[in-house]
Amino acid sequence: MPLLVNAYSTLREALWPDFLPHAAVQHRDHADPELANHLHGFVGYVNQAGDGQMTQARYHLMRHVQRVRQHFSFEVDDSAFGDLAQWAEQANAVCFLADGSVRDPQGRVLISQSEPALDDQAQVPYPPDALERRAHHLAQLSAQVIRVPPSLPPVAGEGEARVRDAAAVTQRMLALFAVALRAEILAAGDAPPALDEVEARLPGVTAALSPQERAFFAEAHPEDQMLANFGWRYESLAVLQWALGLADTLPQPTALCDVPLAAQTALDHAQAPARMALTLRPLPELLDALDLHLRLH
C-alpha cells in the first residue's frame, strides 16, 4: 500500500525526488506565502507532540522546520523506501508520515504522538559540509582549551545559505556606521547630523536601516542604554567590512574593534565608484567565520 510522505528540505534550491514521476510529486517553496503559515503550525506540532518535553532532538527538529525552503508531497511504495532514504539524505529533508510521526532520512522516528516509539538513533539531518565545519571548530577550540557546548548545531551549509549581494551588504555596512556614529556623538554630548544630512553623505543609507534604527534617529534624547546598545554597532560594522574584503582578517573576539579604522573605511567607500569595486568573500569562508563565532559566543 502506498505511503503518503510530506518531505521538508532546507536546501535553497529544490532537489527533485527523481525516483518518482514528475507528475506524482507536489512541490512548493518559500515563494509560496502559504508555506510560512504551514511551517509555523508544523513547529507548534513538533513542540507539543508526545510528552512535549524539550529535548535536544526536539530542539534540532524545530530549528530544521524553521529553516525549511522546500516542501514535497508524494506517495511511495515499500519497494522505493531505499530511494526515498537516499534522496532525503541528499535533500537534507525530514519526512512527516500519516501516522503523525516525523522521520529522519533513514526512516527513524524523531517525534511521534507516543506511537510509534522514538528511535534513540534518529538524527535530524545536516549537510555534510556543515557537520564537517562544526567538527573542525570543536577540535580547534578544544586544542585551545576553550570549552563550548558540543550540542550547539552547525550553521547553514553551502546549499542552504542565503547571502545578500555585495551591494546590499555595503549599504548595510554604511547603515551600521551611521547608527554607531550617531550613538557616539550623542554620548559625547554633541549634536549629531539629521538623517537627511547623513543620507546626503552616505547615499542609500536610510533604506538599509532597521525599524529600531529608524526610531533611534527619530529620538532626540535617547536613554544611555540605547546609546550603549547602538554604539556596539561598530563591532557589526567591522565584521561586514571583513566580509567585503575591506579587512584582511577577522580577529578573535577578545578585544574591541579598531573604531577609527572602521569609521574611516566606511567613509572611504561611501560613494558609488568605491562601492562598485566591492565583492563578498567566498561563501565557505563566510560560513567558517559564522560557525566559529557561534561557538565562541
PDB file of C-alpha atoms in Angstrom, residues 49-154:
ATOM      1  CA  ALA A  49       3.979  16.168  20.091  1.00  0.00           C
ATOM      2  CA  GLY A  50       4.325  13.306  22.549  1.00  0.00           C
ATOM      3  CA  ASP A  51       5.133  14.402  26.089  1.00  0.00           C
ATOM      4  CA  GLY A  52       6.094  17.908  24.939  1.00  0.00           C
ATOM      5  CA  GLN A  53       9.350  17.817  26.896  1.00  0.00           C
ATOM      6  CA  MET A  54      12.116  19.855  25.280  1.00  0.00           C
ATOM      7  CA  THR A  55      14.947  17.557  24.272  1.00  0.00           C
ATOM      8  CA  GLN A  56      17.975  18.052  22.083  1.00  0.00           C
ATOM      9  CA  ALA A  57      16.304  16.108  19.266  1.00  0.00           C
ATOM     10  CA  ARG A  58      13.108  18.166  19.523  1.00  0.00           C
ATOM     11  CA  TYR A  59      15.056  21.437  19.548  1.00  0.00           C
ATOM     12  CA  HIS A  60      17.090  20.471  16.487  1.00  0.00           C
ATOM     13  CA  LEU A  61      13.940  19.337  14.680  1.00  0.00           C
ATOM     14  CA  MET A  62      12.169  22.626  15.426  1.00  0.00           C
ATOM     15  CA  ARG A  63      15.154  24.510  14.010  1.00  0.00           C
ATOM     16  CA  HIS A  64      15.066  22.321  10.912  1.00  0.00           C
ATOM     17  CA  VAL A  65      11.398  23.110  10.304  1.00  0.00           C
ATOM     18  CA  GLN A  66      12.068  26.819  10.767  1.00  0.00           C
ATOM     19  CA  ARG A  67      14.739  26.621   8.048  1.00  0.00           C
ATOM     20  CA  VAL A  68      12.698  24.644   5.503  1.00  0.00           C
ATOM     21  CA  ARG A  69      12.754  26.080   1.994  1.00  0.00           C
ATOM     22  CA  GLN A  70      11.174  23.222   0.008  1.00  0.00           C
ATOM     23  CA  HIS A  71       8.053  21.157   0.745  1.00  0.00           C
ATOM     24  CA  PHE A  72       7.331  17.991  -1.253  1.00  0.00           C
ATOM     25  CA  SER A  73       4.316  15.705  -1.016  1.00  0.00           C
ATOM     26  CA  PHE A  74       4.107  12.302  -2.725  1.00  0.00           C
ATOM     27  CA  GLU A  75       3.288   8.633  -2.262  1.00  0.00           C
ATOM     28  CA  VAL A  76       5.883   5.855  -2.265  1.00  0.00           C
ATOM     29  CA  ASP A  77       5.647   2.076  -2.344  1.00  0.00           C
ATOM     30  CA  ASP A  78       7.578  -0.152   0.038  1.00  0.00           C
ATOM     31  CA  SER A  79       9.955  -1.019  -2.770  1.00  0.00           C
ATOM     32  CA  ALA A  80      11.033   2.648  -3.073  1.00  0.00           C
ATOM     33  CA  PHE A  81      11.970   3.205   0.587  1.00  0.00           C
ATOM     34  CA  GLY A  82      15.666   2.866  -0.225  1.00  0.00           C
ATOM     35  CA  ASP A  83      15.394   5.512  -2.930  1.00  0.00           C
ATOM     36  CA  LEU A  84      13.431   7.745  -0.549  1.00  0.00           C
ATOM     37  CA  ALA A  85      16.131   7.471   2.116  1.00  0.00           C
ATOM     38  CA  GLN A  86      18.898   8.301  -0.341  1.00  0.00           C
ATOM     39  CA  TRP A  87      17.013  11.288  -1.721  1.00  0.00           C
ATOM     40  CA  ALA A  88      16.049  12.619   1.736  1.00  0.00           C
ATOM     41  CA  GLU A  89      19.693  12.447   2.814  1.00  0.00           C
ATOM     42  CA  GLN A  90      20.787  14.452  -0.240  1.00  0.00           C
ATOM     43  CA  ALA A  91      17.899  16.916   0.114  1.00  0.00           C
ATOM     44  CA  ASN A  92      18.543  17.350   3.846  1.00  0.00           C
ATOM     45  CA  ALA A  93      14.903  16.517   4.456  1.00  0.00           C
ATOM     46  CA  VAL A  94      12.792  15.110   7.268  1.00  0.00           C
ATOM     47  CA  CYS A  95       9.564  13.290   6.478  1.00  0.00           C
ATOM     48  CA  PHE A  96       6.136  13.567   8.084  1.00  0.00           C
ATOM     49  CA  LEU A  97       4.067  10.398   7.724  1.00  0.00           C
ATOM     50  CA  ALA A  98       0.360   9.648   8.034  1.00  0.00           C
ATOM     51  CA  ASP A  99       0.842   8.083  11.487  1.00  0.00           C
ATOM     52  CA  GLY A 100       1.812  11.524  12.832  1.00  0.00           C
ATOM     53  CA  SER A 101       5.498  10.745  13.157  1.00  0.00           C
ATOM     54  CA  VAL A 102       8.401  12.780  11.841  1.00  0.00           C
ATOM     55  CA  ARG A 103      11.250  10.646  10.498  1.00  0.00           C
ATOM     56  CA  ASP A 104      14.889  11.266   9.703  1.00  0.00           C
ATOM     57  CA  PRO A 105      16.153  10.402   6.201  1.00  0.00           C
ATOM     58  CA  GLN A 106      16.663   6.767   7.211  1.00  0.00           C
ATOM     59  CA  GLY A 107      13.078   6.458   8.435  1.00  0.00           C
ATOM     60  CA  ARG A 108      13.911   6.540  12.143  1.00  0.00           C
ATOM     61  CA  VAL A 109      11.337   8.220  14.401  1.00  0.00           C
ATOM     62  CA  LEU A 110      12.307  11.673  15.666  1.00  0.00           C
ATOM     63  CA  ILE A 111       8.906  12.756  17.025  1.00  0.00           C
ATOM     64  CA  SER A 112       5.562  10.993  17.367  1.00  0.00           C
ATOM     65  CA  GLN A 113       2.315  11.078  19.318  1.00  0.00           C
ATOM     66  CA  SER A 114       3.630   8.329  21.647  1.00  0.00           C
ATOM     67  CA  GLU A 115       3.376   5.743  18.850  1.00  0.00           C
ATOM     68  CA  PRO A 116       5.455   4.683  17.015  1.00  0.00           C
ATOM     69  CA  ALA A 117       8.170   4.772  19.664  1.00  0.00           C
ATOM     70  CA  LEU A 118      11.022   7.254  19.326  1.00  0.00           C
ATOM     71  CA  ASP A 119      14.285   5.870  17.990  1.00  0.00           C
ATOM     72  CA  ASP A 120      17.365   6.798  20.009  1.00  0.00           C
ATOM     73  CA  GLN A 121      19.434   6.508  16.831  1.00  0.00           C
ATOM     74  CA  ALA A 122      17.318   9.032  14.908  1.00  0.00           C
ATOM     75  CA  GLN A 123      19.181  12.183  13.886  1.00  0.00           C
ATOM     76  CA  VAL A 124      17.996  15.477  12.442  1.00  0.00           C
ATOM     77  CA  PRO A 125      19.944  15.822   9.183  1.00  0.00           C
ATOM     78  CA  TYR A 126      22.548  18.459   8.456  1.00  0.00           C
ATOM     79  CA  PRO A 127      24.509  18.910   5.212  1.00  0.00           C
ATOM     80  CA  PRO A 128      27.928  17.185   5.271  1.00  0.00           C
ATOM     81  CA  ASP A 129      29.856  20.446   4.881  1.00  0.00           C
ATOM     82  CA  ALA A 130      28.011  21.941   7.869  1.00  0.00           C
ATOM     83  CA  LEU A 131      28.851  18.938  10.050  1.00  0.00           C
ATOM     84  CA  GLU A 132      32.481  18.998   8.948  1.00  0.00           C
ATOM     85  CA  ARG A 133      32.687  22.708   9.728  1.00  0.00           C
ATOM     86  CA  ARG A 134      31.354  22.190  13.243  1.00  0.00           C
ATOM     87  CA  ALA A 135      33.674  19.235  13.907  1.00  0.00           C
ATOM     88  CA  HIS A 136      36.681  21.241  12.736  1.00  0.00           C
ATOM     89  CA  HIS A 137      35.907  24.156  15.022  1.00  0.00           C
ATOM     90  CA  LEU A 138      35.142  21.963  18.024  1.00  0.00           C
ATOM     91  CA  ALA A 139      38.551  20.331  17.598  1.00  0.00           C
ATOM     92  CA  GLN A 140      40.234  23.705  17.090  1.00  0.00           C
ATOM     93  CA  LEU A 141      38.672  25.211  20.204  1.00  0.00           C
ATOM     94  CA  SER A 142      39.391  22.109  22.258  1.00  0.00           C
ATOM     95  CA  ALA A 143      43.067  22.373  21.287  1.00  0.00           C
ATOM     96  CA  GLN A 144      42.982  25.968  22.551  1.00  0.00           C
ATOM     97  CA  VAL A 145      41.383  24.766  25.817  1.00  0.00           C
ATOM     98  CA  ILE A 146      38.214  26.726  25.030  1.00  0.00           C
ATOM     99  CA  ARG A 147      35.197  24.759  26.194  1.00  0.00           C
ATOM    100  CA  VAL A 148      31.993  25.227  24.219  1.00  0.00           C
ATOM    101  CA  PRO A 149      28.713  23.257  24.278  1.00  0.00           C
ATOM    102  CA  PRO A 150      29.104  20.338  21.833  1.00  0.00           C
ATOM    103  CA  SER A 151      25.324  20.249  21.368  1.00  0.00           C
ATOM    104  CA  LEU A 152      25.230  23.578  19.516  1.00  0.00           C
ATOM    105  CA  PRO A 153      24.009  22.827  15.979  1.00  0.00           C
ATOM    106  CA  PRO A 154      26.022  23.588  12.853  1.00  0.00           C
TER     107      PRO A 154
END
